[in-house]
PDB file of C-alpha atoms in Angstrom:
ATOM      1  CA  MET A1425     202.715 142.373   2.277  1.00 36.00           C
ATOM      2  CA  LEU A1426     204.304 144.927  -0.073  1.00 35.00           C
ATOM      3  CA  ARG A1427     200.890 146.279  -1.096  1.00 35.00           C
ATOM      4  CA  TYR A1428     199.934 146.623   2.601  1.00 33.00           C
ATOM      5  CA  ILE A1429     203.091 148.651   3.269  1.00 33.00           C
ATOM      6  CA  GLN A1430     202.388 150.867   0.247  1.00 38.00           C
ATOM      7  CA  MET A1431     198.813 151.458   1.432  1.00 37.00           C
ATOM      8  CA  MET A1432     199.968 152.377   4.928  1.00 38.00           C
ATOM      9  CA  PHE A1433     202.599 154.748   3.516  1.00 42.00           C
ATOM     10  CA  SER A1434     199.985 156.478   1.341  1.00 46.00           C
ATOM     11  CA  LYS A1435     197.653 156.776   4.317  1.00 51.00           C
ATOM     12  CA  SER A1436     200.332 158.376   6.487  1.00 71.00           C
ATOM     13  CA  LYS A1437     201.141 160.878   3.722  1.00 91.00           C
ATOM     14  CA  SER A1438     197.453 161.765   3.480  1.00 94.00           C
ATOM     15  CA  THR A1439     197.094 162.687   7.163  1.00 95.00           C
ATOM     16  CA  MET A1440     198.179 166.100   8.380  1.00 97.00           C
ATOM     17  CA  PRO A1441     200.906 165.855  11.045  1.00 97.00           C
ATOM     18  CA  THR A1442     200.636 167.793  14.268  1.00 97.00           C
ATOM     19  CA  ALA A1443     203.159 170.484  15.132  1.00 97.00           C
ATOM     20  CA  SER A1444     204.907 168.077  17.505  1.00 97.00           C
ATOM     21  CA  GLU A1445     205.125 165.403  14.796  1.00 96.00           C
ATOM     22  CA  ALA A1446     206.481 167.735  12.112  1.00 98.00           C
ATOM     23  CA  LEU A1447     210.105 167.776  11.005  1.00 98.00           C
ATOM     24  CA  PRO A1448     212.211 170.553  12.582  1.00 98.00           C
ATOM     25  CA  GLY A1449     213.357 172.244   9.377  1.00 98.00           C
ATOM     26  CA  ARG A1450     216.023 174.951   9.420  1.00 98.00           C
ATOM     27  CA  ALA A1451     216.548 178.682   9.762  1.00 98.00           C
ATOM     28  CA  ALA A1452     218.278 179.226   6.417  1.00 98.00           C
ATOM     29  CA  MET A1453     216.059 180.113   3.449  1.00 96.00           C
ATOM     30  CA  THR A1454     216.371 178.013   0.316  1.00 97.00           C
ATOM     31  CA  ALA A1455     218.400 179.787  -2.375  1.00 96.00           C
ATOM     32  CA  VAL A1456     216.463 180.691  -5.514  1.00 96.00           C
ATOM     33  CA  PRO A1457     217.503 182.310  -8.807  1.00 97.00           C
ATOM     34  CA  GLU A1458     217.514 186.098  -8.898  1.00 98.00           C
ATOM     35  CA  PHE A1459     215.427 186.236 -12.062  1.00 98.00           C
ATOM     36  CA  HIS A1460     212.453 184.329 -13.474  1.00 98.00           C
ATOM     37  CA  TYR A1461     213.547 181.819 -16.126  1.00 98.00           C
ATOM     38  CA  VAL A1462     210.703 182.785 -18.506  1.00 97.00           C
ATOM     39  CA  SER A1463     209.997 186.480 -17.950  1.00 96.00           C
ATOM     40  CA  GLY A1464     213.320 187.683 -16.573  1.00 97.00           C
ATOM     41  CA  ALA A1465     211.528 189.478 -13.723  1.00 97.00           C
ATOM     42  CA  ARG A1466     212.856 189.546 -10.170  1.00 97.00           C
ATOM     43  CA  MET A1467     211.889 186.401  -8.280  1.00 98.00           C
ATOM     44  CA  GLN A1468     211.761 188.047  -4.863  1.00 97.00           C
ATOM     45  CA  GLU A1469     210.571 191.332  -3.407  1.00 96.00           C
ATOM     46  CA  PRO A1470     210.497 194.183  -4.077  1.00 96.00           C
ATOM     47  CA  TYR A1471     207.915 193.456  -6.756  1.00 97.00           C
ATOM     48  CA  PRO A1472     206.653 196.076  -9.264  1.00 95.00           C
ATOM     49  CA  PRO A1473     204.644 199.008  -7.875  1.00 95.00           C
ATOM     50  CA  ASN A1474     200.856 198.495  -7.724  1.00 96.00           C
ATOM     51  CA  SER A1475     201.242 194.731  -8.122  1.00 98.00           C
ATOM     52  CA  GLU A1476     199.453 192.285  -5.820  1.00 98.00           C
ATOM     53  CA  MET A1477     200.178 188.746  -4.656  1.00 98.00           C
ATOM     54  CA  ALA A1478     198.070 185.584  -4.694  1.00 98.00           C
ATOM     55  CA  LEU A1479     198.892 182.112  -3.389  1.00 99.00           C
ATOM     56  CA  PHE A1480     197.354 178.899  -4.716  1.00 98.00           C
ATOM     57  CA  GLY A1481     197.847 175.155  -4.343  1.00 98.00           C
ATOM     58  CA  LEU A1482     196.243 172.859  -6.920  1.00 98.00           C
ATOM     59  CA  GLY A1483     198.343 169.727  -6.987  1.00 97.00           C
ATOM     60  CA  CYS A1484     201.851 169.367  -8.411  1.00 97.00           C
ATOM     61  CA  PHE A1485     203.275 172.873  -8.589  1.00 98.00           C
ATOM     62  CA  TRP A1486     205.156 172.351 -11.863  1.00 97.00           C
ATOM     63  CA  GLY A1487     202.070 172.471 -14.085  1.00 96.00           C
ATOM     64  CA  ALA A1488     200.262 174.940 -11.845  1.00 97.00           C
ATOM     65  CA  GLU A1489     203.059 177.489 -12.134  1.00 98.00           C
ATOM     66  CA  ARG A1490     203.103 177.224 -15.927  1.00 97.00           C
ATOM     67  CA  LYS A1491     199.372 177.875 -16.115  1.00 97.00           C
ATOM     68  CA  PHE A1492     199.799 181.141 -14.227  1.00 98.00           C
ATOM     69  CA  TRP A1493     202.979 182.415 -15.905  1.00 98.00           C
ATOM     70  CA  GLN A1494     201.203 181.998 -19.265  1.00 97.00           C
ATOM     71  CA  THR A1495     198.442 184.381 -18.117  1.00 98.00           C
ATOM     72  CA  ASP A1496     198.460 188.013 -19.284  1.00 98.00           C
ATOM     73  CA  GLY A1497     198.916 190.326 -16.318  1.00 98.00           C
ATOM     74  CA  VAL A1498     200.919 187.858 -14.254  1.00 98.00           C
ATOM     75  CA  LEU A1499     204.298 189.455 -13.625  1.00 98.00           C
ATOM     76  CA  VAL A1500     206.153 186.862 -11.551  1.00 98.00           C
ATOM     77  CA  THR A1501     205.532 183.292 -10.418  1.00 98.00           C
ATOM     78  CA  SER A1502     207.444 181.081  -8.031  1.00 98.00           C
ATOM     79  CA  VAL A1503     206.799 177.702  -6.481  1.00 98.00           C
ATOM     80  CA  GLY A1504     207.151 176.773  -2.864  1.00 98.00           C
ATOM     81  CA  TYR A1505     205.610 175.326   0.240  1.00 99.00           C
ATOM     82  CA  ALA A1506     202.995 176.750   2.640  1.00 98.00           C
ATOM     83  CA  GLY A1507     200.397 175.715   5.175  1.00 98.00           C
ATOM     84  CA  GLY A1508     202.526 173.399   7.301  1.00 98.00           C
ATOM     85  CA  PHE A1509     204.829 173.547  10.289  1.00 98.00           C
ATOM     86  CA  THR A1510     208.392 172.934   9.108  1.00 98.00           C
ATOM     87  CA  PRO A1511     210.405 176.106   8.382  1.00 98.00           C
ATOM     88  CA  ASN A1512     212.314 176.153   5.086  1.00 98.00           C
ATOM     89  CA  PRO A1513     211.576 172.507   4.237  1.00 98.00           C
ATOM     90  CA  THR A1514     213.221 170.559   1.453  1.00 98.00           C
ATOM     91  CA  TYR A1515     211.227 168.909  -1.309  1.00 98.00           C
ATOM     92  CA  GLU A1516     212.047 165.483   0.096  1.00 98.00           C
ATOM     93  CA  GLU A1517     210.760 166.522   3.509  1.00 98.00           C
ATOM     94  CA  VAL A1518     207.506 167.823   2.049  1.00 98.00           C
ATOM     95  CA  CYS A1519     207.082 164.603   0.060  1.00 97.00           C
ATOM     96  CA  SER A1520     207.444 162.593   3.276  1.00 96.00           C
ATOM     97  CA  GLY A1521     204.158 164.021   4.542  1.00 97.00           C
ATOM     98  CA  ARG A1522     205.875 165.143   7.750  1.00 97.00           C
ATOM     99  CA  THR A1523     205.875 168.908   7.207  1.00 98.00           C
ATOM    100  CA  GLY A1524     202.172 169.577   6.584  1.00 98.00           C
ATOM    101  CA  HIS A1525     202.912 171.868   3.663  1.00 98.00           C
ATOM    102  CA  ALA A1526     201.047 172.086   0.384  1.00 98.00           C
ATOM    103  CA  GLU A1527     202.852 172.649  -2.900  1.00 98.00           C
ATOM    104  CA  VAL A1528     201.878 176.196  -3.865  1.00 98.00           C
ATOM    105  CA  VAL A1529     202.425 178.859  -6.511  1.00 98.00           C
ATOM    106  CA  LEU A1530     203.049 182.476  -5.538  1.00 98.00           C
ATOM    107  CA  VAL A1531     201.550 184.712  -8.224  1.00 98.00           C
ATOM    108  CA  VAL A1532     202.466 188.389  -8.515  1.00 98.00           C
ATOM    109  CA  PHE A1533     199.990 190.129 -10.804  1.00 98.00           C
ATOM    110  CA  ASP A1534     198.897 193.494 -12.171  1.00 98.00           C
ATOM    111  CA  PRO A1535     195.251 193.944 -11.114  1.00 98.00           C
ATOM    112  CA  ALA A1536     194.758 196.437 -13.953  1.00 98.00           C
ATOM    113  CA  ILE A1537     195.254 193.563 -16.422  1.00 98.00           C
ATOM    114  CA  ILE A1538     194.091 190.427 -14.593  1.00 98.00           C
ATOM    115  CA  SER A1539     191.789 190.588 -11.593  1.00 98.00           C
ATOM    116  CA  TYR A1540     191.964 188.346  -8.555  1.00 98.00           C
ATOM    117  CA  ASP A1541     188.642 186.878  -9.699  1.00 98.00           C
ATOM    118  CA  GLY A1542     190.304 186.047 -13.002  1.00 98.00           C
ATOM    119  CA  LEU A1543     193.050 184.154 -11.174  1.00 98.00           C
ATOM    120  CA  LEU A1544     190.438 182.313  -9.110  1.00 98.00           C
ATOM    121  CA  LYS A1545     188.746 181.171 -12.307  1.00 98.00           C
ATOM    122  CA  ILE A1546     192.058 179.728 -13.537  1.00 98.00           C
ATOM    123  CA  PHE A1547     192.563 178.051 -10.162  1.00 98.00           C
ATOM    124  CA  TRP A1548     189.180 176.343 -10.034  1.00 98.00           C
ATOM    125  CA  GLU A1549     189.072 175.223 -13.657  1.00 97.00           C
ATOM    126  CA  ASN A1550     192.494 173.579 -13.714  1.00 97.00           C
ATOM    127  CA  HIS A1551     192.165 170.934 -11.010  1.00 97.00           C
ATOM    128  CA  ASP A1552     189.594 168.867  -9.132  1.00 97.00           C
ATOM    129  CA  PRO A1553     188.996 170.655  -5.813  1.00 98.00           C
ATOM    130  CA  THR A1554     186.886 167.813  -4.395  1.00 98.00           C
ATOM    131  CA  GLN A1555     189.643 165.224  -3.871  1.00 97.00           C
ATOM    132  CA  GLY A1556     190.964 166.048  -0.419  1.00 97.00           C
ATOM    133  CA  MET A1557     194.598 165.077   0.155  1.00 97.00           C
ATOM    134  CA  ARG A1558     195.341 164.182  -3.448  1.00 96.00           C
ATOM    135  CA  GLN A1559     195.128 165.313  -7.031  1.00 96.00           C
ATOM    136  CA  GLY A1560     194.549 162.397  -9.347  1.00 93.00           C
ATOM    137  CA  GLY A1561     197.336 159.874  -8.906  1.00 93.00           C
ATOM    138  CA  ASP A1562     199.371 162.265  -6.762  1.00 96.00           C
ATOM    139  CA  VAL A1563     198.529 161.313  -3.178  1.00 96.00           C
ATOM    140  CA  GLY A1564     199.496 163.219  -0.031  1.00 97.00           C
ATOM    141  CA  THR A1565     198.921 166.348   2.003  1.00 97.00           C
ATOM    142  CA  GLN A1566     201.219 168.325  -0.302  1.00 98.00           C
ATOM    143  CA  TYR A1567     198.735 167.932  -3.177  1.00 98.00           C
ATOM    144  CA  ARG A1568     195.677 169.322  -1.387  1.00 98.00           C
ATOM    145  CA  SER A1569     193.716 172.216  -2.852  1.00 98.00           C
ATOM    146  CA  VAL A1570     194.363 175.537  -1.090  1.00 98.00           C
ATOM    147  CA  ILE A1571     193.791 179.257  -1.476  1.00 99.00           C
ATOM    148  CA  TYR A1572     195.870 181.380   0.882  1.00 99.00           C
ATOM    149  CA  THR A1573     194.769 185.019   0.923  1.00 99.00           C
ATOM    150  CA  PHE A1574     196.634 188.266   1.593  1.00 98.00           C
ATOM    151  CA  ASN A1575     193.736 190.513   2.619  1.00 98.00           C
ATOM    152  CA  ASP A1576     190.045 190.459   3.500  1.00 98.00           C
ATOM    153  CA  ASN A1577     188.965 191.234  -0.062  1.00 98.00           C
ATOM    154  CA  GLN A1578     190.798 188.159  -1.343  1.00 98.00           C
ATOM    155  CA  LEU A1579     189.365 186.023   1.450  1.00 98.00           C
ATOM    156  CA  ASP A1580     185.807 187.120   0.659  1.00 98.00           C
ATOM    157  CA  ALA A1581     186.326 186.668  -3.085  1.00 98.00           C
ATOM    158  CA  ALA A1582     187.776 183.186  -2.608  1.00 98.00           C
ATOM    159  CA  LYS A1583     184.837 182.070  -0.485  1.00 98.00           C
ATOM    160  CA  ARG A1584     182.297 183.527  -2.925  1.00 97.00           C
ATOM    161  CA  SER A1585     184.008 181.788  -5.815  1.00 98.00           C
ATOM    162  CA  ARG A1586     184.026 178.490  -3.918  1.00 98.00           C
ATOM    163  CA  ASP A1587     180.286 178.715  -3.315  1.00 98.00           C
ATOM    164  CA  ALA A1588     179.589 179.633  -6.938  1.00 97.00           C
ATOM    165  CA  TYR A1589     181.742 176.794  -8.245  1.00 98.00           C
ATOM    166  CA  GLN A1590     180.241 174.319  -5.788  1.00 98.00           C
ATOM    167  CA  SER A1591     176.843 174.979  -7.309  1.00 97.00           C
ATOM    168  CA  ARG A1592     178.187 174.171 -10.790  1.00 97.00           C
ATOM    169  CA  LEU A1593     180.021 171.085  -9.557  1.00 98.00           C
ATOM    170  CA  THR A1594     176.949 169.783  -7.734  1.00 98.00           C
ATOM    171  CA  ASP A1595     174.861 170.181 -10.863  1.00 97.00           C
ATOM    172  CA  ALA A1596     177.511 168.201 -12.751  1.00 97.00           C
ATOM    173  CA  GLY A1597     177.476 165.364 -10.213  1.00 97.00           C
ATOM    174  CA  PHE A1598     180.701 166.109  -8.349  1.00 97.00           C
ATOM    175  CA  GLY A1599     181.176 166.065  -4.585  1.00 98.00           C
ATOM    176  CA  THR A1600     181.958 168.714  -2.003  1.00 98.00           C
ATOM    177  CA  ILE A1601     184.850 171.116  -2.480  1.00 98.00           C
ATOM    178  CA  THR A1602     187.623 170.415   0.045  1.00 98.00           C
ATOM    179  CA  THR A1603     189.733 173.500  -0.741  1.00 98.00           C
ATOM    180  CA  GLU A1604     191.353 175.101   2.300  1.00 98.00           C
ATOM    181  CA  ILE A1605     190.771 178.886   2.295  1.00 98.00           C
ATOM    182  CA  ILE A1606     192.611 180.832   5.006  1.00 98.00           C
ATOM    183  CA  PRO A1607     194.831 183.909   5.398  1.00 98.00           C
ATOM    184  CA  ALA A1608     198.261 183.290   3.926  1.00 98.00           C
ATOM    185  CA  PRO A1609     200.707 181.460   6.206  1.00 98.00           C
ATOM    186  CA  PRO A1610     204.481 181.796   5.663  1.00 98.00           C
ATOM    187  CA  PHE A1611     205.648 180.954   2.143  1.00 98.00           C
ATOM    188  CA  PHE A1612     208.902 179.049   1.694  1.00 98.00           C
ATOM    189  CA  PHE A1613     210.575 179.005  -1.711  1.00 98.00           C
ATOM    190  CA  ALA A1614     211.145 175.612  -3.299  1.00 98.00           C
ATOM    191  CA  GLU A1615     214.563 174.643  -4.598  1.00 98.00           C
ATOM    192  CA  ALA A1616     215.953 176.359  -7.713  1.00 98.00           C
ATOM    193  CA  TYR A1617     215.402 173.344  -9.968  1.00 98.00           C
ATOM    194  CA  HIS A1618     211.664 173.440  -9.275  1.00 98.00           C
ATOM    195  CA  GLN A1619     211.286 177.072 -10.330  1.00 98.00           C
ATOM    196  CA  GLN A1620     209.718 177.298 -13.830  1.00 98.00           C
ATOM    197  CA  TYR A1621     210.417 173.573 -14.117  1.00 98.00           C
ATOM    198  CA  LEU A1622     208.336 172.959 -17.240  1.00 97.00           C
ATOM    199  CA  ALA A1623     210.024 175.797 -19.106  1.00 97.00           C
ATOM    200  CA  LYS A1624     213.365 174.089 -18.471  1.00 97.00           C
ATOM    201  CA  ASN A1625     211.916 170.605 -19.064  1.00 96.00           C
ATOM    202  CA  PRO A1626     209.126 170.966 -21.672  1.00 92.00           C
ATOM    203  CA  ASN A1627     208.385 167.235 -21.640  1.00 91.00           C
ATOM    204  CA  GLY A1628     208.367 167.023 -17.858  1.00 93.00           C
ATOM    205  CA  TYR A1629     205.602 165.614 -15.698  1.00 92.00           C
ATOM    206  CA  CYS A1630     202.390 167.633 -15.498  1.00 91.00           C
ATOM    207  CA  ASN A1631     199.317 166.235 -13.762  1.00 86.00           C
ATOM    208  CA  LEU A1632     197.317 169.452 -14.015  1.00 87.00           C
ATOM    209  CA  GLY A1633     193.774 169.031 -15.308  1.00 89.00           C
ATOM    210  CA  GLY A1634     190.282 170.260 -14.522  1.00 93.00           C
ATOM    211  CA  VAL A1635     186.960 168.462 -14.429  1.00 94.00           C
ATOM    212  CA  GLY A1636     185.451 170.193 -17.453  1.00 94.00           C
ATOM    213  CA  VAL A1637     183.126 172.453 -15.441  1.00 95.00           C
ATOM    214  CA  SER A1638     183.410 176.210 -16.025  1.00 93.00           C
ATOM    215  CA  CYS A1639     183.576 178.539 -13.052  1.00 94.00           C
ATOM    216  CA  PRO A1640     180.961 181.357 -13.163  1.00 91.00           C
ATOM    217  CA  ILE A1641     183.290 184.129 -11.962  1.00 76.00           C
ATOM    218  CA  GLY A1642     185.716 186.514 -13.578  1.00 49.00           C
ATOM    219  CA  LEU A1643     184.118 186.020 -16.971  1.00 39.00           C
ATOM    220  CA  ALA A1644     184.690 189.651 -17.908  1.00 34.00           C
ATOM    221  CA  ASN A1645     188.324 189.545 -16.843  1.00 38.00           C
ATOM    222  CA  VAL A1646     189.784 186.576 -18.698  1.00 37.00           C
ATOM    223  CA  ASP A1647     189.651 185.294 -22.248  1.00 35.00           C
TER     224      ASP A1647
END
């Protein structure tokens, strides 16, 4: 009986809620630190001149954020929630599967140092984008693979990269990419303790891992 209940709970967390089913949320924005724990940069706008933003979801946002803040040319990172219905959700609400949000990383970068294609390469190679509403043992809508874009150039680049990586994955025996690629919906900051979590907790949980297939984009832009 217990296993049946656990299976039903996992199934409900793996199904996107409708707007009418979603939790109501709140008007107040979640408070976040003024400065990035690792870089010391401002966590919120205004960001540095000539910088650009990118938004990715590739499973648990703790490890995903670390991967990006360790990248040359990335100026600021923050974790949060996007792609659902509930305004300013809490972590517990997102984990319930009743907000529709994915765990995401907002990346502010200098395109003169790291291109958007270079960020896409990091995105694809550090998770399994074929798993649907999960990433390894992490099961639920919050762990789905997403790319949320801020302009048409990013949207086109994301789709091209998906098609290029799909070809490599198919050759390697993997299934179809399930990554959601759409214009960026509202981004809601996660709670302060989630921001740069693995810098504060070096031995903390990290489920980030790729499938061992290189992505054939951005090769001239990243090491």
